[in-house]
Amino acid sequence: MFRSRSKEEKAPTDKVTADLSKQPRDPQAPKGRPTPKRSEAQSQRRRASSGAPLDRKEAAKRQREARRTDLARQREALASGDERYLPVRDKGPVRRFVRDYVDSRFCVAEFFLPLAVIILIMSVIQIKNIQNISLLLWLFVIVLIVVDSIGLSIRLRKQLRERFPDTPKRGAVAYGLMRTLQMRRLRLPKPQVKRGERP
């Protein structure tokens, strides 16, 4: 009465369940899951048709890809000077004029890094006269950079007032001074004017 069934007795029931699963389901029979609300079904259909991501992982992946393409486009724009894809800090006619104004002239500040390396090497040499000369050179270079930067900022402000009287110019002069500290070939966006060519 309580003995277990043999393998032969179990086999026919397995066949019956397999046959039942192959048969078409009766439309009136329950489907084993709740029917979704109309709003949910519509939003799922809209999402599927629009190509929107269905889960967070997919959305994050798409965001990363979009960010990567935007950065690649910005790098190309920085190299070519394409105004459409430049970063926000470099966009606009005021910033373009400032870049051209700075790139068209020699500035003492752009030679600061090579001069600093030379002065540091001179200061390391254990000869008293050379160390004194390096100290004087430091002072001379710093004074030259300050004087040149003050002159450039005055001229740049004047030019901006004349050319862009109604356009906001906040931060434009500081933007130009920061550009002078970079060596010409390392500047981004790349210079679009030659030296001596007035914008």
PDB file of C-alpha atoms in Angstrom:
ATOM      1  CA  MET A   1       0.000   0.000   0.000  1.00  0.00           C
ATOM      2  CA  PHE A   2       2.823   2.497   0.876  1.00  0.00           C
ATOM      3  CA  ARG A   3       5.399   1.077  -1.457  1.00  0.00           C
ATOM      4  CA  SER A   4       6.996   3.325  -4.132  1.00  0.00           C
ATOM      5  CA  ARG A   5       6.021   3.031  -7.746  1.00  0.00           C
ATOM      6  CA  SER A   6       8.319   1.305 -10.138  1.00  0.00           C
ATOM      7  CA  LYS A   7       9.910   3.031 -13.163  1.00  0.00           C
ATOM      8  CA  GLU A   8       7.496   1.288 -15.506  1.00  0.00           C
ATOM      9  CA  GLU A   9       4.494   2.809 -13.737  1.00  0.00           C
ATOM     10  CA  LYS A  10       5.973   6.362 -13.827  1.00  0.00           C
ATOM     11  CA  ALA A  11       6.837   6.371 -17.542  1.00  0.00           C
ATOM     12  CA  PRO A  12       3.266   6.552 -18.978  1.00  0.00           C
ATOM     13  CA  THR A  13       2.458   9.721 -16.973  1.00  0.00           C
ATOM     14  CA  ASP A  14       5.561  11.447 -18.379  1.00  0.00           C
ATOM     15  CA  LYS A  15       4.407  10.686 -21.900  1.00  0.00           C
ATOM     16  CA  VAL A  16       0.944  12.048 -21.198  1.00  0.00           C
ATOM     17  CA  THR A  17       2.303  15.407 -19.870  1.00  0.00           C
ATOM     18  CA  ALA A  18       4.597  15.728 -22.889  1.00  0.00           C
ATOM     19  CA  ASP A  19       1.652  15.110 -25.224  1.00  0.00           C
ATOM     20  CA  LEU A  20      -0.468  17.667 -23.369  1.00  0.00           C
ATOM     21  CA  SER A  21       2.206  20.393 -23.683  1.00  0.00           C
ATOM     22  CA  LYS A  22       2.260  19.916 -27.475  1.00  0.00           C
ATOM     23  CA  GLN A  23      -1.513  20.340 -27.779  1.00  0.00           C
ATOM     24  CA  PRO A  24      -2.875  23.867 -28.507  1.00  0.00           C
ATOM     25  CA  ARG A  25      -4.125  25.729 -25.418  1.00  0.00           C
ATOM     26  CA  ASP A  26      -7.838  26.273 -25.035  1.00  0.00           C
ATOM     27  CA  PRO A  27      -8.639  30.038 -25.328  1.00  0.00           C
ATOM     28  CA  GLN A  28     -10.897  29.860 -22.270  1.00  0.00           C
ATOM     29  CA  ALA A  29      -8.221  28.231 -20.069  1.00  0.00           C
ATOM     30  CA  PRO A  30      -6.174  30.457 -17.694  1.00  0.00           C
ATOM     31  CA  LYS A  31      -2.742  31.488 -19.077  1.00  0.00           C
ATOM     32  CA  GLY A  32      -0.792  31.363 -15.807  1.00  0.00           C
ATOM     33  CA  ARG A  33      -0.021  35.156 -15.546  1.00  0.00           C
ATOM     34  CA  PRO A  34      -2.122  38.281 -14.938  1.00  0.00           C
ATOM     35  CA  THR A  35      -3.294  40.333 -17.915  1.00  0.00           C
ATOM     36  CA  PRO A  36      -1.365  43.655 -18.046  1.00  0.00           C
ATOM     37  CA  LYS A  37      -3.267  46.930 -17.717  1.00  0.00           C
ATOM     38  CA  ARG A  38      -3.973  48.799 -20.943  1.00  0.00           C
ATOM     39  CA  SER A  39      -1.622  51.675 -20.006  1.00  0.00           C
ATOM     40  CA  GLU A  40       1.217  49.220 -19.289  1.00  0.00           C
ATOM     41  CA  ALA A  41       0.662  47.345 -22.548  1.00  0.00           C
ATOM     42  CA  GLN A  42       0.598  50.611 -24.525  1.00  0.00           C
ATOM     43  CA  SER A  43       3.792  51.909 -22.879  1.00  0.00           C
ATOM     44  CA  GLN A  44       5.549  48.578 -23.617  1.00  0.00           C
ATOM     45  CA  ARG A  45       4.423  48.728 -27.241  1.00  0.00           C
ATOM     46  CA  ARG A  46       5.580  52.371 -27.546  1.00  0.00           C
ATOM     47  CA  ARG A  47       8.953  51.543 -26.014  1.00  0.00           C
ATOM     48  CA  ALA A  48       9.451  48.614 -28.366  1.00  0.00           C
ATOM     49  CA  SER A  49       8.526  50.680 -31.447  1.00  0.00           C
ATOM     50  CA  SER A  50      10.614  53.748 -30.486  1.00  0.00           C
ATOM     51  CA  GLY A  51      13.747  51.715 -29.788  1.00  0.00           C
ATOM     52  CA  ALA A  52      13.941  52.966 -26.181  1.00  0.00           C
ATOM     53  CA  PRO A  53      15.849  50.669 -23.799  1.00  0.00           C
ATOM     54  CA  LEU A  54      13.782  48.191 -21.797  1.00  0.00           C
ATOM     55  CA  ASP A  55      16.087  48.004 -18.765  1.00  0.00           C
ATOM     56  CA  ARG A  56      18.646  50.126 -16.888  1.00  0.00           C
ATOM     57  CA  LYS A  57      21.679  48.232 -18.190  1.00  0.00           C
ATOM     58  CA  GLU A  58      20.673  48.886 -21.790  1.00  0.00           C
ATOM     59  CA  ALA A  59      20.001  52.578 -21.035  1.00  0.00           C
ATOM     60  CA  ALA A  60      23.398  52.982 -19.327  1.00  0.00           C
ATOM     61  CA  LYS A  61      25.121  51.263 -22.249  1.00  0.00           C
ATOM     62  CA  ARG A  62      23.445  53.602 -24.737  1.00  0.00           C
ATOM     63  CA  GLN A  63      24.378  56.646 -22.626  1.00  0.00           C
ATOM     64  CA  ARG A  64      28.043  55.560 -22.545  1.00  0.00           C
ATOM     65  CA  GLU A  65      28.088  55.092 -26.314  1.00  0.00           C
ATOM     66  CA  ALA A  66      26.468  58.514 -26.868  1.00  0.00           C
ATOM     67  CA  ARG A  67      28.995  60.146 -24.497  1.00  0.00           C
ATOM     68  CA  ARG A  68      31.866  58.427 -26.315  1.00  0.00           C
ATOM     69  CA  THR A  69      30.688  59.674 -29.725  1.00  0.00           C
ATOM     70  CA  ASP A  70      30.196  63.214 -28.340  1.00  0.00           C
ATOM     71  CA  LEU A  71      33.747  63.260 -26.922  1.00  0.00           C
ATOM     72  CA  ALA A  72      35.191  61.969 -30.216  1.00  0.00           C
ATOM     73  CA  ARG A  73      33.290  64.676 -32.084  1.00  0.00           C
ATOM     74  CA  GLN A  74      34.580  67.332 -29.650  1.00  0.00           C
ATOM     75  CA  ARG A  75      38.180  66.134 -30.118  1.00  0.00           C
ATOM     76  CA  GLU A  76      37.810  66.427 -33.892  1.00  0.00           C
ATOM     77  CA  ALA A  77      36.263  69.893 -33.499  1.00  0.00           C
ATOM     78  CA  LEU A  78      39.115  71.025 -31.225  1.00  0.00           C
ATOM     79  CA  ALA A  79      41.602  69.935 -33.889  1.00  0.00           C
ATOM     80  CA  SER A  80      39.707  71.416 -36.846  1.00  0.00           C
ATOM     81  CA  GLY A  81      38.050  74.431 -35.165  1.00  0.00           C
ATOM     82  CA  ASP A  82      34.520  73.315 -36.163  1.00  0.00           C
ATOM     83  CA  GLU A  83      32.291  75.668 -34.157  1.00  0.00           C
ATOM     84  CA  ARG A  84      29.283  73.280 -34.001  1.00  0.00           C
ATOM     85  CA  TYR A  85      30.876  70.573 -31.843  1.00  0.00           C
ATOM     86  CA  LEU A  86      33.216  72.625 -29.647  1.00  0.00           C
ATOM     87  CA  PRO A  87      32.836  72.449 -25.847  1.00  0.00           C
ATOM     88  CA  VAL A  88      30.631  75.167 -24.303  1.00  0.00           C
ATOM     89  CA  ARG A  89      33.602  77.182 -22.963  1.00  0.00           C
ATOM     90  CA  ASP A  90      35.016  77.570 -26.514  1.00  0.00           C
ATOM     91  CA  LYS A  91      31.772  78.343 -28.364  1.00  0.00           C
ATOM     92  CA  GLY A  92      30.581  81.662 -29.714  1.00  0.00           C
ATOM     93  CA  PRO A  93      31.912  84.574 -31.770  1.00  0.00           C
ATOM     94  CA  VAL A  94      33.458  86.329 -28.725  1.00  0.00           C
ATOM     95  CA  ARG A  95      35.572  83.310 -27.753  1.00  0.00           C
ATOM     96  CA  ARG A  96      36.569  82.767 -31.389  1.00  0.00           C
ATOM     97  CA  PHE A  97      37.731  86.384 -31.685  1.00  0.00           C
ATOM     98  CA  VAL A  98      39.708  86.101 -28.409  1.00  0.00           C
ATOM     99  CA  ARG A  99      41.431  82.939 -29.673  1.00  0.00           C
ATOM    100  CA  ASP A 100      42.313  84.573 -32.999  1.00  0.00           C
ATOM    101  CA  TYR A 101      43.498  87.759 -31.261  1.00  0.00           C
ATOM    102  CA  VAL A 102      45.824  85.809 -28.940  1.00  0.00           C
ATOM    103  CA  ASP A 103      47.059  83.438 -31.676  1.00  0.00           C
ATOM    104  CA  SER A 104      47.946  86.309 -34.026  1.00  0.00           C
ATOM    105  CA  ARG A 105      50.681  87.728 -31.755  1.00  0.00           C
ATOM    106  CA  PHE A 106      53.756  86.699 -29.774  1.00  0.00           C
ATOM    107  CA  CYS A 107      53.236  86.514 -26.013  1.00  0.00           C
ATOM    108  CA  VAL A 108      55.949  86.146 -23.390  1.00  0.00           C
ATOM    109  CA  ALA A 109      53.777  83.773 -21.354  1.00  0.00           C
ATOM    110  CA  GLU A 110      53.783  81.074 -24.062  1.00  0.00           C
ATOM    111  CA  PHE A 111      57.572  80.687 -23.612  1.00  0.00           C
ATOM    112  CA  PHE A 112      57.230  80.308 -19.833  1.00  0.00           C
ATOM    113  CA  LEU A 113      57.562  76.492 -19.730  1.00  0.00           C
ATOM    114  CA  PRO A 114      60.763  76.201 -21.815  1.00  0.00           C
ATOM    115  CA  LEU A 115      62.276  79.185 -19.953  1.00  0.00           C
ATOM    116  CA  ALA A 116      61.328  77.621 -16.604  1.00  0.00           C
ATOM    117  CA  VAL A 117      63.121  74.372 -17.536  1.00  0.00           C
ATOM    118  CA  ILE A 118      66.277  76.298 -18.546  1.00  0.00           C
ATOM    119  CA  ILE A 119      66.216  78.398 -15.350  1.00  0.00           C
ATOM    120  CA  LEU A 120      65.720  75.283 -13.176  1.00  0.00           C
ATOM    121  CA  ILE A 121      68.715  73.574 -14.800  1.00  0.00           C
ATOM    122  CA  MET A 122      70.798  76.715 -14.214  1.00  0.00           C
ATOM    123  CA  SER A 123      69.747  76.876 -10.563  1.00  0.00           C
ATOM    124  CA  VAL A 124      70.842  73.240  -9.992  1.00  0.00           C
ATOM    125  CA  ILE A 125      74.415  73.929 -11.191  1.00  0.00           C
ATOM    126  CA  GLN A 126      76.660  74.415  -8.159  1.00  0.00           C
ATOM    127  CA  ILE A 127      78.275  77.654  -9.356  1.00  0.00           C
ATOM    128  CA  LYS A 128      77.317  80.746  -7.380  1.00  0.00           C
ATOM    129  CA  ASN A 129      77.290  83.168 -10.353  1.00  0.00           C
ATOM    130  CA  ILE A 130      75.045  80.910 -12.480  1.00  0.00           C
ATOM    131  CA  GLN A 131      72.621  80.459  -9.586  1.00  0.00           C
ATOM    132  CA  ASN A 132      72.452  84.262  -9.134  1.00  0.00           C
ATOM    133  CA  ILE A 133      71.789  84.703 -12.864  1.00  0.00           C
ATOM    134  CA  SER A 134      69.009  82.070 -12.728  1.00  0.00           C
ATOM    135  CA  LEU A 135      67.355  83.926  -9.833  1.00  0.00           C
ATOM    136  CA  LEU A 136      67.497  87.220 -11.737  1.00  0.00           C
ATOM    137  CA  LEU A 137      66.119  85.479 -14.841  1.00  0.00           C
ATOM    138  CA  TRP A 138      63.156  84.168 -12.780  1.00  0.00           C
ATOM    139  CA  LEU A 139      62.319  87.699 -11.640  1.00  0.00           C
ATOM    140  CA  PHE A 140      62.827  89.128 -15.137  1.00  0.00           C
ATOM    141  CA  VAL A 141      60.579  86.501 -16.806  1.00  0.00           C
ATOM    142  CA  ILE A 142      57.802  86.913 -14.198  1.00  0.00           C
ATOM    143  CA  VAL A 143      57.842  90.728 -14.520  1.00  0.00           C
ATOM    144  CA  LEU A 144      57.789  90.430 -18.342  1.00  0.00           C
ATOM    145  CA  ILE A 145      54.820  88.025 -18.242  1.00  0.00           C
ATOM    146  CA  VAL A 146      52.860  90.281 -15.853  1.00  0.00           C
ATOM    147  CA  VAL A 147      53.501  93.434 -17.931  1.00  0.00           C
ATOM    148  CA  ASP A 148      52.700  91.655 -21.211  1.00  0.00           C
ATOM    149  CA  SER A 149      49.491  90.142 -19.751  1.00  0.00           C
ATOM    150  CA  ILE A 150      48.294  93.548 -18.433  1.00  0.00           C
ATOM    151  CA  GLY A 151      48.935  95.158 -21.836  1.00  0.00           C
ATOM    152  CA  LEU A 152      47.179  92.306 -23.657  1.00  0.00           C
ATOM    153  CA  SER A 153      44.130  92.407 -21.368  1.00  0.00           C
ATOM    154  CA  ILE A 154      43.736  96.206 -21.846  1.00  0.00           C
ATOM    155  CA  ARG A 155      43.968  95.922 -25.648  1.00  0.00           C
ATOM    156  CA  LEU A 156      41.668  92.886 -25.709  1.00  0.00           C
ATOM    157  CA  ARG A 157      39.000  94.613 -23.577  1.00  0.00           C
ATOM    158  CA  LYS A 158      39.078  97.610 -25.911  1.00  0.00           C
ATOM    159  CA  GLN A 159      38.719  95.415 -29.011  1.00  0.00           C
ATOM    160  CA  LEU A 160      35.852  93.439 -27.457  1.00  0.00           C
ATOM    161  CA  ARG A 161      33.969  96.643 -26.535  1.00  0.00           C
ATOM    162  CA  GLU A 162      34.304  97.908 -30.121  1.00  0.00           C
ATOM    163  CA  ARG A 163      33.434  94.670 -31.914  1.00  0.00           C
ATOM    164  CA  PHE A 164      30.819  93.164 -29.583  1.00  0.00           C
ATOM    165  CA  PRO A 165      29.061  96.054 -27.800  1.00  0.00           C
ATOM    166  CA  ASP A 166      25.839  94.144 -27.006  1.00  0.00           C
ATOM    167  CA  THR A 167      27.203  90.601 -26.565  1.00  0.00           C
ATOM    168  CA  PRO A 168      28.005  89.292 -23.052  1.00  0.00           C
ATOM    169  CA  LYS A 169      31.788  89.140 -22.644  1.00  0.00           C
ATOM    170  CA  ARG A 170      32.113  87.696 -19.148  1.00  0.00           C
ATOM    171  CA  GLY A 171      35.290  85.636 -18.716  1.00  0.00           C
ATOM    172  CA  ALA A 172      36.549  86.372 -22.249  1.00  0.00           C
ATOM    173  CA  VAL A 173      39.714  88.223 -21.140  1.00  0.00           C
ATOM    174  CA  ALA A 174      40.615  85.512 -18.594  1.00  0.00           C
ATOM    175  CA  TYR A 175      40.025  82.927 -21.348  1.00  0.00           C
ATOM    176  CA  GLY A 176      42.520  84.787 -23.563  1.00  0.00           C
ATOM    177  CA  LEU A 177      45.124  85.081 -20.777  1.00  0.00           C
ATOM    178  CA  MET A 178      44.881  81.343 -20.040  1.00  0.00           C
ATOM    179  CA  ARG A 179      45.432  80.674 -23.732  1.00  0.00           C
ATOM    180  CA  THR A 180      48.639  82.741 -23.728  1.00  0.00           C
ATOM    181  CA  LEU A 181      50.132  80.392 -21.086  1.00  0.00           C
ATOM    182  CA  GLN A 182      49.985  77.467 -23.533  1.00  0.00           C
ATOM    183  CA  MET A 183      52.580  76.950 -26.241  1.00  0.00           C
ATOM    184  CA  ARG A 184      51.094  77.749 -29.642  1.00  0.00           C
ATOM    185  CA  ARG A 185      51.292  74.221 -31.070  1.00  0.00           C
ATOM    186  CA  LEU A 186      49.671  72.721 -27.926  1.00  0.00           C
ATOM    187  CA  ARG A 187      46.670  75.082 -27.890  1.00  0.00           C
ATOM    188  CA  LEU A 188      43.182  73.647 -28.247  1.00  0.00           C
ATOM    189  CA  PRO A 189      41.181  74.550 -30.315  1.00  0.00           C
ATOM    190  CA  LYS A 190      44.028  74.720 -32.813  1.00  0.00           C
ATOM    191  CA  PRO A 191      45.043  78.234 -33.949  1.00  0.00           C
ATOM    192  CA  GLN A 192      43.184  79.290 -37.110  1.00  0.00           C
ATOM    193  CA  VAL A 193      45.277  82.412 -37.880  1.00  0.00           C
ATOM    194  CA  LYS A 194      48.981  82.934 -38.544  1.00  0.00           C
ATOM    195  CA  ARG A 195      51.210  85.167 -36.438  1.00  0.00           C
ATOM    196  CA  GLY A 196      50.901  88.806 -37.478  1.00  0.00           C
ATOM    197  CA  GLU A 197      47.562  88.193 -39.207  1.00  0.00           C
ATOM    198  CA  ARG A 198      44.970  90.409 -37.547  1.00  0.00           C
ATOM    199  CA  PRO A 199      41.553  88.820 -36.852  1.00  0.00           C
TER     200      PRO A 199
END
